[in-house]
PDB file of C-alpha atoms in Angstrom:
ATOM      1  CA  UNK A1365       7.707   0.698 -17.773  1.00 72.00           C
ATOM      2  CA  UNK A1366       5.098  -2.635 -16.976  1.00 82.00           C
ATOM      3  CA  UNK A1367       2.643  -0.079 -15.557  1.00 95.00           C
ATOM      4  CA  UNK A1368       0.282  -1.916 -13.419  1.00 98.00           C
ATOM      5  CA  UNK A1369       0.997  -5.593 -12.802  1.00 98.00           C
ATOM      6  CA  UNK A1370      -1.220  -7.997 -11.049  1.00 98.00           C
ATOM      7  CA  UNK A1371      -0.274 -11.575 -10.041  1.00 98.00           C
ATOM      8  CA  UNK A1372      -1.284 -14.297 -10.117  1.00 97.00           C
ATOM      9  CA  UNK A1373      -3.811 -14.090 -13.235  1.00 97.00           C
ATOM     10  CA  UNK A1374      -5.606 -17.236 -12.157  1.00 97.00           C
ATOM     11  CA  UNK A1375      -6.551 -18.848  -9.329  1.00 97.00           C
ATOM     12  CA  UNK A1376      -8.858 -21.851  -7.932  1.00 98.00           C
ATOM     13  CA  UNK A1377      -9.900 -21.818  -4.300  1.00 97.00           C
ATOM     14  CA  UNK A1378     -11.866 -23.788  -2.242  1.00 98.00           C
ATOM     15  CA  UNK A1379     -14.282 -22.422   0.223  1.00 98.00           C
ATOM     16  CA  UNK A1380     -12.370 -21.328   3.586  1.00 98.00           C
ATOM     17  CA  UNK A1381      -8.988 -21.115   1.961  1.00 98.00           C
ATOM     18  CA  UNK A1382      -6.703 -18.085   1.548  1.00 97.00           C
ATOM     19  CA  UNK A1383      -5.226 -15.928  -0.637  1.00 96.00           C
ATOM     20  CA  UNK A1384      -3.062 -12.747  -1.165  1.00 98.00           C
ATOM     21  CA  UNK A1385      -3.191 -10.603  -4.466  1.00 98.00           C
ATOM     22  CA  UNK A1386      -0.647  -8.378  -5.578  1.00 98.00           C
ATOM     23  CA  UNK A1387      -0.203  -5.525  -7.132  1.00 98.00           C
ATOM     24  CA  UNK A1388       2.746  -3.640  -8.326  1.00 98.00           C
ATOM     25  CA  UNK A1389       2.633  -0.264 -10.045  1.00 97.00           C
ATOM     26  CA  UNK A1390       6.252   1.942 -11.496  1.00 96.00           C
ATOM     27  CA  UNK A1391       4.790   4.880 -11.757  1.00 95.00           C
ATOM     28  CA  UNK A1392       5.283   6.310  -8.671  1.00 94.00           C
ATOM     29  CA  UNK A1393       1.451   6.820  -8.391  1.00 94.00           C
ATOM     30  CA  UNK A1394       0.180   7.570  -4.921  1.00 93.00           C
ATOM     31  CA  UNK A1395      -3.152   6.121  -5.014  1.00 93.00           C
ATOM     32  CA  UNK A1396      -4.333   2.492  -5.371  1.00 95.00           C
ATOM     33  CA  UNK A1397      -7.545   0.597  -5.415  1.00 95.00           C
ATOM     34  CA  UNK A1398      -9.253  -2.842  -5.827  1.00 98.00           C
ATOM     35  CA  UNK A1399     -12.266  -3.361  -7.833  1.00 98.00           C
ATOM     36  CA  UNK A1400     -14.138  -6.455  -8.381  1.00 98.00           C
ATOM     37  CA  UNK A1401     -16.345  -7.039 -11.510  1.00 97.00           C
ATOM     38  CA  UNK A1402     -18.788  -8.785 -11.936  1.00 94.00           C
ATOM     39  CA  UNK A1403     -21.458  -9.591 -15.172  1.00 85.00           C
ATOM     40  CA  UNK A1404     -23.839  -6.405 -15.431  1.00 79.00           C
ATOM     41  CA  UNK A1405     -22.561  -4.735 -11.841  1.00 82.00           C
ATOM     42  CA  UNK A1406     -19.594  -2.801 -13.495  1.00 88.00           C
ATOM     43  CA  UNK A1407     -16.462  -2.324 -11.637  1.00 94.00           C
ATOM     44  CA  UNK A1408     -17.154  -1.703  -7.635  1.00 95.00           C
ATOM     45  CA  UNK A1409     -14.410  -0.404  -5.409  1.00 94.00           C
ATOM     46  CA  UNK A1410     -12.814  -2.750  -2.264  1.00 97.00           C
ATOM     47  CA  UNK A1411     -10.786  -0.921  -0.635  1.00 96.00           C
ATOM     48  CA  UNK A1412      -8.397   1.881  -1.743  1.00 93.00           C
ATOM     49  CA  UNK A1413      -5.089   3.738  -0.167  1.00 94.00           C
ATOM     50  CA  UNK A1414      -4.022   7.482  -1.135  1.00 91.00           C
ATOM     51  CA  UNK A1415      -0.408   6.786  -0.001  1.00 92.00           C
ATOM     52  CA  UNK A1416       2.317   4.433   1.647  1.00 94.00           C
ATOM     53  CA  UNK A1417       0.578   3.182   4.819  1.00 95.00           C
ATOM     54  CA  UNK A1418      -3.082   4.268   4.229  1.00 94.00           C
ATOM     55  CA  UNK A1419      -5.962   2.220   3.643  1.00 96.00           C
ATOM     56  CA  UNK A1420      -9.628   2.956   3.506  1.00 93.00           C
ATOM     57  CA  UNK A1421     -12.810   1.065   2.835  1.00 93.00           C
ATOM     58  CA  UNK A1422     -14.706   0.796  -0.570  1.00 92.00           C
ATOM     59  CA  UNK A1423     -18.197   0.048  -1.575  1.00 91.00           C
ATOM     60  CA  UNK A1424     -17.663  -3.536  -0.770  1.00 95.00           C
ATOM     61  CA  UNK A1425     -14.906  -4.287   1.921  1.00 97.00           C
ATOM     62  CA  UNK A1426     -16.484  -7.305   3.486  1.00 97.00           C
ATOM     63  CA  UNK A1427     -14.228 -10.392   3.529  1.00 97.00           C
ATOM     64  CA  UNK A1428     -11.179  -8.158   1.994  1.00 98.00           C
ATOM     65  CA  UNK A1429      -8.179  -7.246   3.440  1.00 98.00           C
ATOM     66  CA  UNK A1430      -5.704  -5.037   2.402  1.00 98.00           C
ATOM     67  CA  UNK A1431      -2.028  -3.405   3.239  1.00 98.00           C
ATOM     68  CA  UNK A1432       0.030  -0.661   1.217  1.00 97.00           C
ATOM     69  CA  UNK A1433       3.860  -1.188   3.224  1.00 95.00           C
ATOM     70  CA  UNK A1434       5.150  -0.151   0.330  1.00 96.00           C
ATOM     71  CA  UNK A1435       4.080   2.628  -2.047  1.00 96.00           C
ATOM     72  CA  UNK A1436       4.337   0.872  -4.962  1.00 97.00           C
ATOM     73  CA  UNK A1437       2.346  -2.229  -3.855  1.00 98.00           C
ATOM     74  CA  UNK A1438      -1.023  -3.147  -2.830  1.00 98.00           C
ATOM     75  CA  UNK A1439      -1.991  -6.514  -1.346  1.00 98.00           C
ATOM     76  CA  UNK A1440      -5.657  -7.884  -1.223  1.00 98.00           C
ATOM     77  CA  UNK A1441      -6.277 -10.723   1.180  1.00 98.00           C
ATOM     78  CA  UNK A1442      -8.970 -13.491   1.105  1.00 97.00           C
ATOM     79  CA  UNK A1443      -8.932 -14.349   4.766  1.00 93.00           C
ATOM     80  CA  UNK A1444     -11.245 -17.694   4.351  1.00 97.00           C
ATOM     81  CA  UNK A1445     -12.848 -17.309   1.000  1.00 97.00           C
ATOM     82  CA  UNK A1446     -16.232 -17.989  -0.249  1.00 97.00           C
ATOM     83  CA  UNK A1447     -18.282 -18.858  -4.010  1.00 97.00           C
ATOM     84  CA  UNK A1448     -19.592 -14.884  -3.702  1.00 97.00           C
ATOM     85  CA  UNK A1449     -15.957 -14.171  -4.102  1.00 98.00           C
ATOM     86  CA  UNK A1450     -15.801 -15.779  -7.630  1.00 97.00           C
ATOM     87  CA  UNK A1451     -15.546 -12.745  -9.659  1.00 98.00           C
ATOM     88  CA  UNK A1452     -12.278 -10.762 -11.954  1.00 98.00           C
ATOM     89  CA  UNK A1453     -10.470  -8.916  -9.515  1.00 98.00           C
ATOM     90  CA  UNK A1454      -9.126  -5.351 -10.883  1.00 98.00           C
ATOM     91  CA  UNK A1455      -6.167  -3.547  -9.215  1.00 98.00           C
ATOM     92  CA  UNK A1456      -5.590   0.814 -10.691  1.00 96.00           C
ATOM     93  CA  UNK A1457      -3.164   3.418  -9.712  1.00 95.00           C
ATOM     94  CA  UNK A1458      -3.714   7.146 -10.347  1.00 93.00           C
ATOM     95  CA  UNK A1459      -1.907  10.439  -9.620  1.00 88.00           C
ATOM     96  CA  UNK A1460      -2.346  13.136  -7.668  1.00 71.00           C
ATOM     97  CA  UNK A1461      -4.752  15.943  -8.376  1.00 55.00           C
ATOM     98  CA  UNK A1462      -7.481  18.374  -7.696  1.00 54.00           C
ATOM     99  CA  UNK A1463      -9.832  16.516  -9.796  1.00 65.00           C
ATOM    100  CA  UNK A1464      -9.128  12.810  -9.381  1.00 72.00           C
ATOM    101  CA  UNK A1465      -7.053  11.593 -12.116  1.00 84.00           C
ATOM    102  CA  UNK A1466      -7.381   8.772 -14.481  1.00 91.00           C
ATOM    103  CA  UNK A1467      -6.927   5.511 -13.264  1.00 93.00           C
ATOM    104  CA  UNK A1468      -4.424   3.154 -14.922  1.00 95.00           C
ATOM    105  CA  UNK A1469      -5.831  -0.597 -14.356  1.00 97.00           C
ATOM    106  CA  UNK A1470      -3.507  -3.752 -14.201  1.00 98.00           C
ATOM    107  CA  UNK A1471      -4.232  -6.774 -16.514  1.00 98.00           C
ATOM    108  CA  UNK A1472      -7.083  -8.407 -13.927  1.00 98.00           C
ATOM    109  CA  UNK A1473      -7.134 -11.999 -12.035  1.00 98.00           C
ATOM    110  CA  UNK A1474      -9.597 -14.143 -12.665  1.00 97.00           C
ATOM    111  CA  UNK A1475     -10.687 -16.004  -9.052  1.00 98.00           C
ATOM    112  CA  UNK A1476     -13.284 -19.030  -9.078  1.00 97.00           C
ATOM    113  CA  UNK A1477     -14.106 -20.214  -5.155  1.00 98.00           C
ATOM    114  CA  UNK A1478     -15.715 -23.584  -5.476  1.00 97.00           C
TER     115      UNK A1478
ATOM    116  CA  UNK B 961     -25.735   1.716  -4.710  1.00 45.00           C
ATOM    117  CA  UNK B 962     -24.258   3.518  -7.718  1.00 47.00           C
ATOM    118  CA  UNK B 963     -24.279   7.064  -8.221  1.00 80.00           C
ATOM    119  CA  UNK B 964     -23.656   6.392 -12.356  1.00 90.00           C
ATOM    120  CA  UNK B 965     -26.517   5.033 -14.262  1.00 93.00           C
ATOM    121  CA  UNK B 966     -25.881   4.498 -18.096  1.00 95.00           C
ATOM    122  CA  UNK B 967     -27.967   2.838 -20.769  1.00 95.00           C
ATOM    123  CA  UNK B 968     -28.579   1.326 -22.443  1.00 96.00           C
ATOM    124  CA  UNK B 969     -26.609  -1.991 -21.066  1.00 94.00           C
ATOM    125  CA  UNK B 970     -26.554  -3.682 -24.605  1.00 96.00           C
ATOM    126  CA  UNK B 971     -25.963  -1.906 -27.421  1.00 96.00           C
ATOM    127  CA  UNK B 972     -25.982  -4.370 -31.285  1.00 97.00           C
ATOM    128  CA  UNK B 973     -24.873  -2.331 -34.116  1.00 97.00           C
ATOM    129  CA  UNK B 974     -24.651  -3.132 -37.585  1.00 97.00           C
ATOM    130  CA  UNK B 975     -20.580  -2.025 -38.991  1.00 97.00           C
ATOM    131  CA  UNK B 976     -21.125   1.374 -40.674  1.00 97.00           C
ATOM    132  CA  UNK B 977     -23.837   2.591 -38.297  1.00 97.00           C
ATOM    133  CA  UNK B 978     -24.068   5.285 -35.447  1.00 97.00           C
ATOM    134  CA  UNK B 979     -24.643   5.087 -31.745  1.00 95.00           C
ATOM    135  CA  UNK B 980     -25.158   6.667 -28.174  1.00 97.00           C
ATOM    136  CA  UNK B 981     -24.649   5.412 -24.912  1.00 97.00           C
ATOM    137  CA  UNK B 982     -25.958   7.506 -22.057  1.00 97.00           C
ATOM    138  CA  UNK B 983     -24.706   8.168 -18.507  1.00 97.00           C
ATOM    139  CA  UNK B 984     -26.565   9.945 -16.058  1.00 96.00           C
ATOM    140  CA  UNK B 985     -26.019  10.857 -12.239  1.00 94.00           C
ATOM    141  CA  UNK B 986     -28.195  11.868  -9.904  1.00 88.00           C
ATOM    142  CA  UNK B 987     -25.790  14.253  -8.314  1.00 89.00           C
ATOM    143  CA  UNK B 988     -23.781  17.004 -10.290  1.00 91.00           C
ATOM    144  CA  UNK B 989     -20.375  15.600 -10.832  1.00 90.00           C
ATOM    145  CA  UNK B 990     -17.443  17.792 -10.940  1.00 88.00           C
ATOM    146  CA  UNK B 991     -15.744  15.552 -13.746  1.00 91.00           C
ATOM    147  CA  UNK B 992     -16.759  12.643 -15.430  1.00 94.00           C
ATOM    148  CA  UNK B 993     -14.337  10.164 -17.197  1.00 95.00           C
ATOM    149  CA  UNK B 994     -14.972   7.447 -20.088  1.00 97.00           C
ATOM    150  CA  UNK B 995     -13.518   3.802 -19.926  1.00 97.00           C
ATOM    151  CA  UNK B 996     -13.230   1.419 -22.706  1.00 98.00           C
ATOM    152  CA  UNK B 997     -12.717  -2.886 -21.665  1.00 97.00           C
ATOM    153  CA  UNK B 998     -12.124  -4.943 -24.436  1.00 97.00           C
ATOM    154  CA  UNK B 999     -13.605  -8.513 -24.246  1.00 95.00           C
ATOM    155  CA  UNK B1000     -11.081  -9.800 -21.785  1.00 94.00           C
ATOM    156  CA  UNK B1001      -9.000  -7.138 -21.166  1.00 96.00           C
ATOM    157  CA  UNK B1002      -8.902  -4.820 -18.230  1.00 97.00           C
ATOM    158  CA  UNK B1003     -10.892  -0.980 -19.126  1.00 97.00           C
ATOM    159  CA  UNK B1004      -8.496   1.734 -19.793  1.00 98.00           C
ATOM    160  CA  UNK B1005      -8.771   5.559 -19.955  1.00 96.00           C
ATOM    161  CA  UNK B1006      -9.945   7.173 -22.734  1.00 97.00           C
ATOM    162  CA  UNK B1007     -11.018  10.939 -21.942  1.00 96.00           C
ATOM    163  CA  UNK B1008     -11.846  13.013 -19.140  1.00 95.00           C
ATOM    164  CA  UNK B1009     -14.718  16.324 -19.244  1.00 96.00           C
ATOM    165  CA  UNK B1010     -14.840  18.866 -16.855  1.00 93.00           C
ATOM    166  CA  UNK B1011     -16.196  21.757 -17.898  1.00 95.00           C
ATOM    167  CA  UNK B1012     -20.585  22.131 -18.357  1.00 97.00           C
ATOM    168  CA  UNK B1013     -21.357  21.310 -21.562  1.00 97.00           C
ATOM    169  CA  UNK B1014     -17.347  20.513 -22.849  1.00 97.00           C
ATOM    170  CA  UNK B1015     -17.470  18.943 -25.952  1.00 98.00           C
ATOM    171  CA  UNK B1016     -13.967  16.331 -26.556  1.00 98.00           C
ATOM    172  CA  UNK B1017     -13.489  14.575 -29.781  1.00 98.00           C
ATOM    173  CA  UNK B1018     -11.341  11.113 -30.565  1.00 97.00           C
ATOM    174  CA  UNK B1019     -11.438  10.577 -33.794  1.00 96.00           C
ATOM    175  CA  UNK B1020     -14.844   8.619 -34.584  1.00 98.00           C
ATOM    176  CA  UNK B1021     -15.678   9.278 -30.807  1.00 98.00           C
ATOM    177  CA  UNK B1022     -17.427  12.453 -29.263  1.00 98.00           C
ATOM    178  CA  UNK B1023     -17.858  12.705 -25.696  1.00 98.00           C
ATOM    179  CA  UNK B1024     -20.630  15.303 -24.551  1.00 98.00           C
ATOM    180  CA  UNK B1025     -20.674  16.843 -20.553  1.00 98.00           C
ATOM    181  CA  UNK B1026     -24.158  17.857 -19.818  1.00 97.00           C
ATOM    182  CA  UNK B1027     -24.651  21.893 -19.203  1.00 96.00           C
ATOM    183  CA  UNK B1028     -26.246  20.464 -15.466  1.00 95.00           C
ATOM    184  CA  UNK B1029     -23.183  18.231 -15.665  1.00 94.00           C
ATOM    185  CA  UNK B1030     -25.561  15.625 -14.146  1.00 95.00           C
ATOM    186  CA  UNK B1031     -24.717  13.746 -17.535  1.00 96.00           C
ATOM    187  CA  UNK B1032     -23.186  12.553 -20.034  1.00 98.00           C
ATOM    188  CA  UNK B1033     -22.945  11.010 -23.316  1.00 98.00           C
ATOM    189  CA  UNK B1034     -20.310   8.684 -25.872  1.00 98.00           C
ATOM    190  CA  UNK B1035     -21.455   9.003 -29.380  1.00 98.00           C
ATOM    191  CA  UNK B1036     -19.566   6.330 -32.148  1.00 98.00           C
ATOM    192  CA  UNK B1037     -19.870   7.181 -35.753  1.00 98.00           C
ATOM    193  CA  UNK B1038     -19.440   4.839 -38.292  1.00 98.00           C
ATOM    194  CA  UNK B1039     -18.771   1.770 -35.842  1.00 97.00           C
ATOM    195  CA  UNK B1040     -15.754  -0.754 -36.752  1.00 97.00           C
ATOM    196  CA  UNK B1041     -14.919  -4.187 -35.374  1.00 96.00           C
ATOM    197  CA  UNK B1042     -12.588  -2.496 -33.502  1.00 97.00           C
ATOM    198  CA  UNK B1043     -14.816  -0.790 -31.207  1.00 97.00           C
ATOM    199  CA  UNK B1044     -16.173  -4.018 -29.755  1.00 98.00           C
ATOM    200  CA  UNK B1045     -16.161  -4.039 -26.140  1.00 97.00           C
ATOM    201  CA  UNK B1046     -17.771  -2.227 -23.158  1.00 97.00           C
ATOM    202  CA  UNK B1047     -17.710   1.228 -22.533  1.00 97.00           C
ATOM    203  CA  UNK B1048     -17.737   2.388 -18.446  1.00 97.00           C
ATOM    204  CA  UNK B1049     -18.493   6.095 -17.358  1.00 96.00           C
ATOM    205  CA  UNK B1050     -17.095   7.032 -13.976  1.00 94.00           C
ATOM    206  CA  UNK B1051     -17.623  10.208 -11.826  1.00 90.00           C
ATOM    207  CA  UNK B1052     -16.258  11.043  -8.139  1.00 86.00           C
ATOM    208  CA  UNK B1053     -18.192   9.868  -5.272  1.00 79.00           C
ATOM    209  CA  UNK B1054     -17.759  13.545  -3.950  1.00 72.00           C
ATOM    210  CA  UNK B1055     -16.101  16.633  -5.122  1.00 60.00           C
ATOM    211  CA  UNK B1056     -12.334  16.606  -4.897  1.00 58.00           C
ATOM    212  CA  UNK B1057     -13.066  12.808  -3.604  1.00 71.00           C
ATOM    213  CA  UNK B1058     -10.208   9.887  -4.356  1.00 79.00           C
ATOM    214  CA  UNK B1059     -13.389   7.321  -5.419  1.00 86.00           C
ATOM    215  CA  UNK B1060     -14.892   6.390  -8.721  1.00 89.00           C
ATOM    216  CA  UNK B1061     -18.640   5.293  -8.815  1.00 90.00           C
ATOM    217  CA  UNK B1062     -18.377   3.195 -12.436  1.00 92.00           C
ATOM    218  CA  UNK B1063     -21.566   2.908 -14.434  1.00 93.00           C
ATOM    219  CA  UNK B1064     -22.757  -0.384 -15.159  1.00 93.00           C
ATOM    220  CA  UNK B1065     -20.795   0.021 -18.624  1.00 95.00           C
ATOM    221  CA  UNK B1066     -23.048  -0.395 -22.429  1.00 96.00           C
ATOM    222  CA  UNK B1067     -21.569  -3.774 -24.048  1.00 96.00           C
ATOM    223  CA  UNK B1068     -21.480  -3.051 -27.600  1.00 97.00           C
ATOM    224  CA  UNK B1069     -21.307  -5.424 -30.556  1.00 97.00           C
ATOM    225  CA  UNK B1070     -20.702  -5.351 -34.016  1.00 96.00           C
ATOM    226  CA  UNK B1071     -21.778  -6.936 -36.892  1.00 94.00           C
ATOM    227  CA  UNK B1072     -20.366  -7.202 -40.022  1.00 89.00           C
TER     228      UNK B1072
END
């Protein structure tokens, strides 16, 4: 099993363009999230989906989009990005639970808008 | 803002030595779960507490819920190279909630 992959794992923009992230998870996991860190802020939360065709806002949603079509993939869009986007962008799956369970994290992509 | 504070944000200790990084919430947390990022990797899981005042050992690691479960606290003894890296607690937003609140994380170094 690859667990959580992310692609791409770098990528250069310049100010207005676009961009889609994806992420893939094989663990049949039903929820999904997108974090952005950034030095000394920790990990904050984008958007998130608890299943195939859900999505909800995060702690930061502005300038994010996001789509779960399938259940084991969740896009992030850059609509017209900007330098405050610069940051390591983190995608996680989790399972089910009463208590929300641990969150498995993909291997990160590193975004620089100039 | 973030319901997860943890200190300290630095933490420089010598190989051999002991130390504690802190997280504290302002809010009673029904669980709370360590992280551990190594310098360019992505965190991953290392334990989850539930219970007031659980106690959960990994090897050189000891993990401490508070009794208020309001906080909590990694202890390392004898550090090693290999626990270089930064070290993230995480709680729900709300009870039974699908969000994480991270702490800030403690950055920890070693020398040799």
């Amino acid at each position: 099993n690859a667990g959580v992959t992310q692609t791409p794992k770098f990528r250069v923009l310049k100010t207005g363009q676009s961009m889609t992230l994806l992420c893939a998870q094989d663990m049949n996991h039903e929820y999904m999230y997108w974090y952005r860190q950034d030095p000394g802020m920790g990990l904050r939360l984008i958007h998130y989906s608890v299943g195939e065709g859900t999505t909800a806002k995060g702690e930061v949603p502005d300038g994010y989009n996001v789509s779960r079509l399938k259940k084991q993939n969740f896009l992030l869009g850059l609509e017209s990005a900007a330098p405050s986007q610069t940051s390591v962008y983190f995608c996680a799956s989790s399972q089910t639970g009463g208590f929300i369970s641990e969150q498995y994290f993909g291997p990160g992509t590193r975004l620089t808008v100039t | 803002g973030q319901q997860v504070m943890q200190i300290p944000q630095y933490q420089h200790v010598q190989e051999g030595e002991d130390f504690t990084t802190y997280c504290n919430s302002s809010t009673t947390l029904s669980n709370i779960q360590w992280y551990k990022q190594r310098p360019g990797g992505h965190p991953v899981f290392l334990i989850q507490l539930v219970k007031s005042g659980e106690v959960k050992k990994q090897k050189r690691l000891t993990f401490q819920f508070g009794e208020a479960k309001k906080n909590s606290s990694l202890h390392i003894t004898a550090t090693q190279t290999t626990d270089v890296g930064t070290y993230f607690c995480a709680g729900p937003t709300r009870s039974n909630d699908y969000k994480l609140s991270f702490g800030a994380g403690t950055t920890v170094t070693v020398r040799a």
